[in-house]
Coordinates of C-alpha atoms in Angstrom, one line a residue:
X300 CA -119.2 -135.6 -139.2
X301 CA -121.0 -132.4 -140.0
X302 CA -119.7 -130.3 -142.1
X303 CA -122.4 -127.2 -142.1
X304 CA -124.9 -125.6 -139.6
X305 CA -128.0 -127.1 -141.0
X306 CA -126.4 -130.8 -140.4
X307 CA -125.0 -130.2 -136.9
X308 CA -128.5 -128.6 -136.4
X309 CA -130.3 -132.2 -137.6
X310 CA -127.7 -134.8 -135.7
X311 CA -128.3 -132.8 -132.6
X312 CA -131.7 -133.3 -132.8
X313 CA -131.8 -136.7 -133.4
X314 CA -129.9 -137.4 -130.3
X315 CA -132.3 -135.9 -128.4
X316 CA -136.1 -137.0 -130.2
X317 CA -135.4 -140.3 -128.8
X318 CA -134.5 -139.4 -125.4
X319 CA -137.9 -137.7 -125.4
X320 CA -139.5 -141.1 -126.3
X321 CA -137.4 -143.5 -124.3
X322 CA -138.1 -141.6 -120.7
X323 CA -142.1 -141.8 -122.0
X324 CA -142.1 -145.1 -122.6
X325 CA -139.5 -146.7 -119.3
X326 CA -141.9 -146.2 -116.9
X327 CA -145.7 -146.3 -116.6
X328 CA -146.6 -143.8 -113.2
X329 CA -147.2 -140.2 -113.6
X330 CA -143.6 -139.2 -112.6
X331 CA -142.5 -140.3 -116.3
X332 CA -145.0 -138.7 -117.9
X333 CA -143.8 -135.1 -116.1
X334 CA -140.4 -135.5 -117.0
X335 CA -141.2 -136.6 -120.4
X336 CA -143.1 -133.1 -120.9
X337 CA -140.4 -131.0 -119.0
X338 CA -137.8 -132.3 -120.8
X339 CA -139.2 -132.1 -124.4
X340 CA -140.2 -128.2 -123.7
X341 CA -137.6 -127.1 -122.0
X342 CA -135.4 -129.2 -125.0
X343 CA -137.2 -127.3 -127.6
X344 CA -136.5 -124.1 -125.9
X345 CA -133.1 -124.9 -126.3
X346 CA -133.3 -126.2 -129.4
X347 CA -134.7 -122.5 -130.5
X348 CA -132.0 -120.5 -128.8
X349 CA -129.4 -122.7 -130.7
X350 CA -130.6 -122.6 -134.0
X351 CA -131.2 -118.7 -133.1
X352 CA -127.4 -118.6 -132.8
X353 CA -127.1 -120.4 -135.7
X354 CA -128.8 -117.9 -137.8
X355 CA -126.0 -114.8 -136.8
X356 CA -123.4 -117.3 -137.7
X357 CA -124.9 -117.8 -141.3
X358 CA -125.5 -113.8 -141.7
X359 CA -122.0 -113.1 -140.5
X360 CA -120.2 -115.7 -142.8
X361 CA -122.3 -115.7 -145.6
X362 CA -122.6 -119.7 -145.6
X363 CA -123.8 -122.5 -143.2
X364 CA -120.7 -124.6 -144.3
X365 CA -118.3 -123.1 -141.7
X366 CA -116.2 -126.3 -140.6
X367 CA -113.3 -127.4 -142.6
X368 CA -112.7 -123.9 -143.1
X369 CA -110.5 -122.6 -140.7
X370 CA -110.6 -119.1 -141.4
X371 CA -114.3 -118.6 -142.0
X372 CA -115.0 -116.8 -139.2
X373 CA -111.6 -115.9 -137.6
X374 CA -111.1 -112.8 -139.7
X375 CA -114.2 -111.3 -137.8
X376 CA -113.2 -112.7 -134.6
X377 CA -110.3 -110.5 -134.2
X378 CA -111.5 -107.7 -135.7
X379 CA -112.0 -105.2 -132.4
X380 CA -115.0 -102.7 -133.5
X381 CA -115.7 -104.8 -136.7
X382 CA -119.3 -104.8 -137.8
X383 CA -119.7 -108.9 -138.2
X384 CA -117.5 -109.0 -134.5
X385 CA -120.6 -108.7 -132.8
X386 CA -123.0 -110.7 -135.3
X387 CA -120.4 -113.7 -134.7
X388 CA -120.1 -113.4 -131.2
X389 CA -123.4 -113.3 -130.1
X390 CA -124.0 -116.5 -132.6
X391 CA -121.8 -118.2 -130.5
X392 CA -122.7 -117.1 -127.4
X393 CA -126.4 -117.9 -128.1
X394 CA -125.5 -121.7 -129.7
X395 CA -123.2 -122.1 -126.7
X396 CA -126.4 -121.8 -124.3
X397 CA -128.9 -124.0 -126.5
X398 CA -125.8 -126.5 -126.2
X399 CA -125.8 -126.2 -122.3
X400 CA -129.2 -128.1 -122.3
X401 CA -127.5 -131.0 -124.0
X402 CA -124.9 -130.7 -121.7
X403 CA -126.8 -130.4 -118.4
X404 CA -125.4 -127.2 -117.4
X405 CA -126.3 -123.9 -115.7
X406 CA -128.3 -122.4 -116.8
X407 CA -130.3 -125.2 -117.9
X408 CA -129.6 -127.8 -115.5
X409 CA -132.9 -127.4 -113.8
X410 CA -135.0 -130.6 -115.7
X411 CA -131.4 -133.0 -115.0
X412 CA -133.2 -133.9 -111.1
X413 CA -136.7 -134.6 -112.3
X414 CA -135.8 -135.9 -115.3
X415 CA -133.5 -138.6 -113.8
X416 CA -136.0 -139.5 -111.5
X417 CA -138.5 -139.6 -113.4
X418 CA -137.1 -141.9 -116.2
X419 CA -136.3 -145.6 -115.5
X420 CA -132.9 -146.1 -114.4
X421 CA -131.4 -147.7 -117.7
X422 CA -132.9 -145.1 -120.0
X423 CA -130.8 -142.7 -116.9
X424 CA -128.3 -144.0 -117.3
X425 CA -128.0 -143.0 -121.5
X426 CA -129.6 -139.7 -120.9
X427 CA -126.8 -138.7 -119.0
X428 CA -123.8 -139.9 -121.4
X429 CA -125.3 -139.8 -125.1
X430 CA -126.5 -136.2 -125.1
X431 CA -123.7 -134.7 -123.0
X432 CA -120.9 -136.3 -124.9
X433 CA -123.3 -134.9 -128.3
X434 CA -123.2 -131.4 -126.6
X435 CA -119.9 -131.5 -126.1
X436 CA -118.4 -132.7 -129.5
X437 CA -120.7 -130.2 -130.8
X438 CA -119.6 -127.3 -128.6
X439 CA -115.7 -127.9 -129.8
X440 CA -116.9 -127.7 -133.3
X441 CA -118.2 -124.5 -132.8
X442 CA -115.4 -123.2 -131.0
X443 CA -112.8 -123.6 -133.2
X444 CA -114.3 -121.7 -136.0
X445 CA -112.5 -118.9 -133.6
X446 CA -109.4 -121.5 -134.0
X447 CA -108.7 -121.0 -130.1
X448 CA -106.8 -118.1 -130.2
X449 CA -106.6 -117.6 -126.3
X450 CA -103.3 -115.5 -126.9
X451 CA -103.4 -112.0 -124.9
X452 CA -102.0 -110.7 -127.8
X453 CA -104.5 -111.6 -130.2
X454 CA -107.5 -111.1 -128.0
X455 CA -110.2 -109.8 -128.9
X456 CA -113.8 -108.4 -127.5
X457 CA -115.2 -111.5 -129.0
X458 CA -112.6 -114.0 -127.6
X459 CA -112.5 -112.3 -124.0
X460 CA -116.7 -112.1 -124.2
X461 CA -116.8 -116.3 -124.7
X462 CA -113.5 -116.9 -122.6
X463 CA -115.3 -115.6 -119.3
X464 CA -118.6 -117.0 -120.4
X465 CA -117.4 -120.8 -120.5
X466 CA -115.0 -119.3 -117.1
X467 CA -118.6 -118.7 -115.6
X468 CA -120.4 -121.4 -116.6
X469 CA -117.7 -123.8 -115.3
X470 CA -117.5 -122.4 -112.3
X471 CA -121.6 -122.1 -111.4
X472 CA -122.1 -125.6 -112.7
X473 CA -119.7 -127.0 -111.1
X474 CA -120.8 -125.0 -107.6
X475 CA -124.3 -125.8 -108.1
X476 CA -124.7 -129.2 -109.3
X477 CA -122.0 -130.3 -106.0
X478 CA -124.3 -128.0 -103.7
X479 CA -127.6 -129.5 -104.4
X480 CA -126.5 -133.2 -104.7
X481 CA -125.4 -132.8 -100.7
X482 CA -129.1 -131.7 -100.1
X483 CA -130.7 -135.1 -101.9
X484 CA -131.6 -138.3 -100.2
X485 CA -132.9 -140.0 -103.5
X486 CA -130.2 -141.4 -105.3
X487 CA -131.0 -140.9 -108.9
X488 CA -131.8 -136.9 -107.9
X489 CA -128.3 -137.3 -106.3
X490 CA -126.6 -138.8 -109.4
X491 CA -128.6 -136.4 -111.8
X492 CA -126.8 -133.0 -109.7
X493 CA -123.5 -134.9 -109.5
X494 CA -124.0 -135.5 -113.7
X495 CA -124.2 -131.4 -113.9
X496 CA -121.3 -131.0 -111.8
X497 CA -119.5 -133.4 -114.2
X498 CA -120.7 -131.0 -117.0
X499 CA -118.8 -128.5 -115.2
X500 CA -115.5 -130.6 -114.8
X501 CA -115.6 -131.4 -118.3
X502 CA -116.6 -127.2 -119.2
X503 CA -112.7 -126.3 -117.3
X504 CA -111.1 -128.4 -120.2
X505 CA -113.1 -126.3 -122.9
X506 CA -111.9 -123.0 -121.3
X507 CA -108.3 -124.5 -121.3
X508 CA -108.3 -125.4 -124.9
X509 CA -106.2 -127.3 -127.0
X510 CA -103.2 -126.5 -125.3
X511 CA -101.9 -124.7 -128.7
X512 CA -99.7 -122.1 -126.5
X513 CA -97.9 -125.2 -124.0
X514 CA -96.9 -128.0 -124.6
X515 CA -97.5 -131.1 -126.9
X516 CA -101.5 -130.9 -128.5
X517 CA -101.1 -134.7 -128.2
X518 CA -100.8 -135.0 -124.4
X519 CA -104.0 -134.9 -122.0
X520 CA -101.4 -133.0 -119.7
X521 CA -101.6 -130.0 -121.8
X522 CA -104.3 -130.6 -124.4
X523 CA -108.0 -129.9 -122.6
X524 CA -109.4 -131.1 -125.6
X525 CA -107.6 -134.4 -125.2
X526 CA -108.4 -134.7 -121.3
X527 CA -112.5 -133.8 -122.4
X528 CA -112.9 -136.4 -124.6
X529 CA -111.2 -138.8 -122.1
X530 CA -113.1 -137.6 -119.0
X531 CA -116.3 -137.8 -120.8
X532 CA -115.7 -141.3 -122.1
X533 CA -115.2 -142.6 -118.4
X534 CA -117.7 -140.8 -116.8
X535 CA -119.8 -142.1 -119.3
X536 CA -118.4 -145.4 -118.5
X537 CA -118.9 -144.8 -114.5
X538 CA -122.2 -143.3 -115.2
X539 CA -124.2 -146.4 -116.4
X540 CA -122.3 -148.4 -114.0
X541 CA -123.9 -146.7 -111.2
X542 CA -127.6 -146.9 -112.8
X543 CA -126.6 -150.5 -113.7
X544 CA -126.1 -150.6 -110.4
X545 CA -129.7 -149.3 -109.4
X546 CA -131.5 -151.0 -111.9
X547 CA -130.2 -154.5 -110.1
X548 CA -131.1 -154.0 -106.8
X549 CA -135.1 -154.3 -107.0
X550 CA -138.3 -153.4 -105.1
X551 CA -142.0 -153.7 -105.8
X552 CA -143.6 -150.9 -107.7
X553 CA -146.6 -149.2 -109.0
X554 CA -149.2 -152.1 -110.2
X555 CA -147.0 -154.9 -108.4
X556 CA -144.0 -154.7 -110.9
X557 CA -140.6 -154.9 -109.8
X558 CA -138.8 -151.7 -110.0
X559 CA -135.2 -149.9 -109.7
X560 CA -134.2 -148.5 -106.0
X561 CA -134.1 -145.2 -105.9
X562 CA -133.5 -144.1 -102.2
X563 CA -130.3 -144.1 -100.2
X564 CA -132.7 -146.4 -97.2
X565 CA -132.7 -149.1 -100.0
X566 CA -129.6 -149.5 -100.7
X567 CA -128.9 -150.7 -97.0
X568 CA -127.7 -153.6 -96.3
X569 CA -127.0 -154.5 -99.9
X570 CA -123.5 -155.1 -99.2
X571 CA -124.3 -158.2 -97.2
X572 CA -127.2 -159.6 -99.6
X573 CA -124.8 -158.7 -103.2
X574 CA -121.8 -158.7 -102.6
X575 CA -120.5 -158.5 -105.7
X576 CA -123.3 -155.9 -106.9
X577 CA -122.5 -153.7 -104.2
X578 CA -118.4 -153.8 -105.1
X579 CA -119.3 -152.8 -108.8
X580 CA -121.6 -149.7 -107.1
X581 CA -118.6 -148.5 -105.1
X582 CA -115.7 -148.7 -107.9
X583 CA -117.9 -147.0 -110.1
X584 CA -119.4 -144.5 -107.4
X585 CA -115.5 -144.0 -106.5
X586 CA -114.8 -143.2 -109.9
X587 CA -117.6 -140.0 -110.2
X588 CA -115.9 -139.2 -107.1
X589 CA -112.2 -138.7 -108.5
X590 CA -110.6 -141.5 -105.9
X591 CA -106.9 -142.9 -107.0
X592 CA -106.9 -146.4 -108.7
X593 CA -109.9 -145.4 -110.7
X594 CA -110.2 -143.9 -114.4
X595 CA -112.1 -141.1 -112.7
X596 CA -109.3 -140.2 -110.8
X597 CA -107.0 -140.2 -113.7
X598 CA -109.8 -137.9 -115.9
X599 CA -109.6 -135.1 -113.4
X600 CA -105.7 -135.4 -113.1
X601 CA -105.8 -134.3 -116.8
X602 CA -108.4 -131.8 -116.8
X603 CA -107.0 -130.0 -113.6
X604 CA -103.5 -130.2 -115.5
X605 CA -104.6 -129.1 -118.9
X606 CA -106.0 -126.1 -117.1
X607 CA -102.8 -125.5 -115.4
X608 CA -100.9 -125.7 -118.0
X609 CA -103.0 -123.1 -120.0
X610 CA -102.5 -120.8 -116.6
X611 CA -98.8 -121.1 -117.8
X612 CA -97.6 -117.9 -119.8
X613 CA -95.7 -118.9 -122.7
X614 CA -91.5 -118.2 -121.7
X615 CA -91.5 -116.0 -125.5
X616 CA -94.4 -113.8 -124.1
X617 CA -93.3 -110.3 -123.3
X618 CA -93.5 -110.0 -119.3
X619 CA -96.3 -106.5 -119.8
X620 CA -98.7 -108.4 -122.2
X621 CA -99.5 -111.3 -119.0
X622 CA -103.2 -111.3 -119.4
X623 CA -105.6 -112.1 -116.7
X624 CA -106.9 -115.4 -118.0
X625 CA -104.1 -116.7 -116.9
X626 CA -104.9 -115.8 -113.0
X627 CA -108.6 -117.1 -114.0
X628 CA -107.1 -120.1 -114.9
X629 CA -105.4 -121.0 -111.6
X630 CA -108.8 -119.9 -109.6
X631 CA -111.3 -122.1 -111.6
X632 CA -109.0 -125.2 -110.8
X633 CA -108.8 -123.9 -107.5
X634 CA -112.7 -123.9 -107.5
X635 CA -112.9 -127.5 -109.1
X636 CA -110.9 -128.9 -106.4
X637 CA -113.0 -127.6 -103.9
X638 CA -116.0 -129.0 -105.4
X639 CA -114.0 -132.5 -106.3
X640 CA -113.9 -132.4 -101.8
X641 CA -117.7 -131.2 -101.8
X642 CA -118.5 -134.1 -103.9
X643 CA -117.0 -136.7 -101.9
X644 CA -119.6 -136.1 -99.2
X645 CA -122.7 -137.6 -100.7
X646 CA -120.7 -139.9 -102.9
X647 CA -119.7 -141.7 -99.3
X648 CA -123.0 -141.1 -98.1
X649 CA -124.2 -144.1 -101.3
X650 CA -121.3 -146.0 -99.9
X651 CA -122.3 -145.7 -96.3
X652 CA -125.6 -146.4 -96.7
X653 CA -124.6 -149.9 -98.8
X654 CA -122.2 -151.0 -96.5
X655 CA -122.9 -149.6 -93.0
X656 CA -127.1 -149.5 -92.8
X657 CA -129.4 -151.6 -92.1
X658 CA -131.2 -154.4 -94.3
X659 CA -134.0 -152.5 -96.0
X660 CA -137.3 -154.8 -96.4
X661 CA -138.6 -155.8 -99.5
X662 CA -135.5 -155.9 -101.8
X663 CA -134.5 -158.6 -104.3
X664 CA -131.8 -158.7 -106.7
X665 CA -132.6 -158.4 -110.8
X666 CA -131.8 -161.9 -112.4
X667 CA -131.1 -160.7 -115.5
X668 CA -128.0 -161.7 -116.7
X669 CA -127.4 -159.2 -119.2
X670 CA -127.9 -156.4 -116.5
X671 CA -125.1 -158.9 -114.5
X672 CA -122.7 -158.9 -117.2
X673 CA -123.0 -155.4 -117.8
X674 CA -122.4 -154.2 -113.8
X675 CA -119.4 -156.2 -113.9
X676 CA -117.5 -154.6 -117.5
X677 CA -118.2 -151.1 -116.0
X678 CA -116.8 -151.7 -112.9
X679 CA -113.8 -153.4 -114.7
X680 CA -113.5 -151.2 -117.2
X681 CA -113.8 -148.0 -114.5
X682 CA -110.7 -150.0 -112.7
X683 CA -108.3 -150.5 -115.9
X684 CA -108.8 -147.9 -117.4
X685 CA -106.7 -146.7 -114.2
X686 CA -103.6 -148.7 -115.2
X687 CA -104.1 -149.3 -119.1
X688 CA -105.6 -145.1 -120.2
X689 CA -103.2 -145.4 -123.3
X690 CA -106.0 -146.4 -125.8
X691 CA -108.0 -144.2 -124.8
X692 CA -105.8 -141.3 -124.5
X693 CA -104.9 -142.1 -128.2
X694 CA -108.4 -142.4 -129.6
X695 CA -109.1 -139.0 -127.8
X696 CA -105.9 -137.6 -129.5
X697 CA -106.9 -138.3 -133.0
X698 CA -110.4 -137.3 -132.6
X699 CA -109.0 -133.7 -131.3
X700 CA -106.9 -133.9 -134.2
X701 CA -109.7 -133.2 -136.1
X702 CA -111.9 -130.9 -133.9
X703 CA -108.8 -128.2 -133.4
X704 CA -108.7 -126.6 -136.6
X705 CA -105.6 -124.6 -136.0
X706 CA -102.3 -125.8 -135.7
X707 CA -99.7 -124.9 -132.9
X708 CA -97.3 -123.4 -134.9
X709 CA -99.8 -121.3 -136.5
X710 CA -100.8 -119.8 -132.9
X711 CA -97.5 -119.7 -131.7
X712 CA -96.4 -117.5 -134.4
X713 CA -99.0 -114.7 -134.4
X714 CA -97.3 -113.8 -130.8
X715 CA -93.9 -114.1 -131.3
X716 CA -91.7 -110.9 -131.9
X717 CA -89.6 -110.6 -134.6
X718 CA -86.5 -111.6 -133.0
X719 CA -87.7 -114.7 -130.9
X720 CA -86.3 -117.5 -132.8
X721 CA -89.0 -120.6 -134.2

């Protein structure tokens, strides 16, 4: 709901204070204690850079109440050689890296492994959906103060400088986060890498837009704006049920206190202890892992098509003006397939080692029946969402109804010629 720079500045913040409190309080052993001071310096680093960018953005427009003003900062966006063209792209580009912290993603994915492990699993499990999905929301905002002109036509240094910058970032995040998940044997580290790779699923749809040159904006086949806020709902859905997961399955701790499992030894034999426990784990594992009758599945089927579908060149655009985004396109969901088989790999191996290992000593079950209840709606809500995505694919279209501030038509028109008819 921010409607300036100073606001967004504040609400970002106060996602994150908390987190730095709730991973120092979950657990009592030294481990919480590093990742509580990791995450608040390296967050306050970010914080910095962000609210660095912020400060070009101000200078360049002249106010800090950019949003709801669609044309606040366009003018200087396609302005090639314009003084405030550089002032407002390197705004962006420096609030678009504070954001990545929020987001978990290269470059400042580093804390996500020692963080996860070092926080208790529940408090996991909302550090890597609240902030991400705050990051996120925040990083469309910003965005479409350039009102997503991705038109070859109407490009610009400043829209081919941040084009290729979220092209990178997508890629590497995706590539790294799906790289050193395979090398983990600790579960939460495993799940913390596989959350940046997520970050780097959900980064494609930001680089294919809001589908303003193809298609319907309402559909999640076209709209990457649509298919974000949809992926990042069920991942966030998939996410807790993993650590729900976790935090069930019990072991004795530091001081004699019952704690959360955390490597993939103890979850063996779990299968034939908890049944039912270790069925939730694997719908919502299969999920983060993209496998059909799962809303994960259905989450990268739109965000690989959005993508696609912004690889498309428009049938009014003249033949010589193709651009080479649209090539880029085709190669980053190329890429994001390739890391969608990568992951399967050590999601199987959590699988495996619930279903196929042997009994590890020393492991109870939680009996907390909230934690119970809980388990079993993610699963079942990771499951239908499979065969009933329509209410979510229309809560996610009228939130991107208000994120993309420029019409369709009004993009469209910029790039047709004269004689192309409406």
């Amino acid at each position: 709901m921010a409607n300036n720079l100073v606001l967004l500045f504040l609400a970002l913040e106060l996602v994150s204070v908390p987190t730095y409190i709730l991973i120092g309080l979950s657990r009592r052993d030294l481990r919480s204690q590093e990742a509580t001071g990791k995450y608040f310096f390296l967050g306050a680093f970010a914080a910095a850079i962000m609210l660095y960018g912020f400060s070009f953005l101000y200078g360049a427009a002249g106010t800090t109440v950019l949003f709801g003003r669609p044309d606040a900062l366009h003018a200087r966006l396609t302005q090639v050689g314009a003084m405030g063209d550089t002032f407002v792209v390197l705004g962006l580009v420096l609030s678009l890296a504070g954001l990545t912290f929020k987001i978990a993603a290269v470059p400042f994915h580093f804390y996500a492994a020692d963080v996860y492990q070092g926080a208790a699993s529940p408090v996991t499990g909302l550090l890597g959906f609240v902030p991400k999905i705050a990051g996120f929301v925040a990083m469309l905002r910003l965005l479409s103060l350039g009102n997503w002109s991705y038109a070859p036509q109407q490009a610009s240094v400043g829209h081919d400088a941040l084009f290729w910058l979220l092209w990178v970032l997508a890629a590497a995040t995706m590539t790294f986060g799906n790289t050193l998940a395979l090398l983990q044997h600790n579960v939460k580290r495993m799940l913390a890498y596989s959350s940046i790779a997520h970050s780097g699923y959900m980064l494609v749809a930001v680089v294919a837009g809001p589908g303003l040159l193809s298609g319907p904006e309402s559909s999640p086949l076209r709209n990457g704006l649509t298919a974000l806020l949809f992926y990042i709902a069920v991942y966030g859905v998939m996410n807790l049920g993993a650590f729900a997961a976790l935090s069930f399955f019990r072991k004795p701790g530091p001081d004699d206190l019952d704690d959360s499992i955390e490597s993939l030894a103890d979850l063996g034999g779990g299968a034939r202890r908890h049944p039912w426990a270790a069925l939730a784990l694997a719908v919502c594992v299969l999920g983060l892992m993209g496998f059909p009758l799962t809303g994960g599945f259905l989450g990268k089927v739109y965000v690989f098509s959005s993508a696609l579908s912004s690889a498309q060149a428009p049938p009014w655009l003249p033949a010589e003006a193709a651009s080479p985004r649209y090539a880029a396109m085709l190669v980053l969901v190329v890429i994001g397939v390739l890391n969608s088989a990568v992951a399967a790999a050590y999601y199987l191996r959590i699988l495996a080692a619930c279903y196929v290992a042997q009994d590890a000593p020393g492991v109870t079950a939680s009996r907390c029946p909230g934690l119970r209840l809980s388990l079993a709606a993610c699963a079942v809500a990771v499951a239908g969402l499979f065969f009933r995505p329509g209410w979510l694919f229309d809560r996610a279209g009228d939130a991107v109804a208000g994120i993309a501030a420029l019409p369709r038509s009004s993009a469209v028109s910029a790039d047709r010629s004269p004689s192309t008819p409406p």
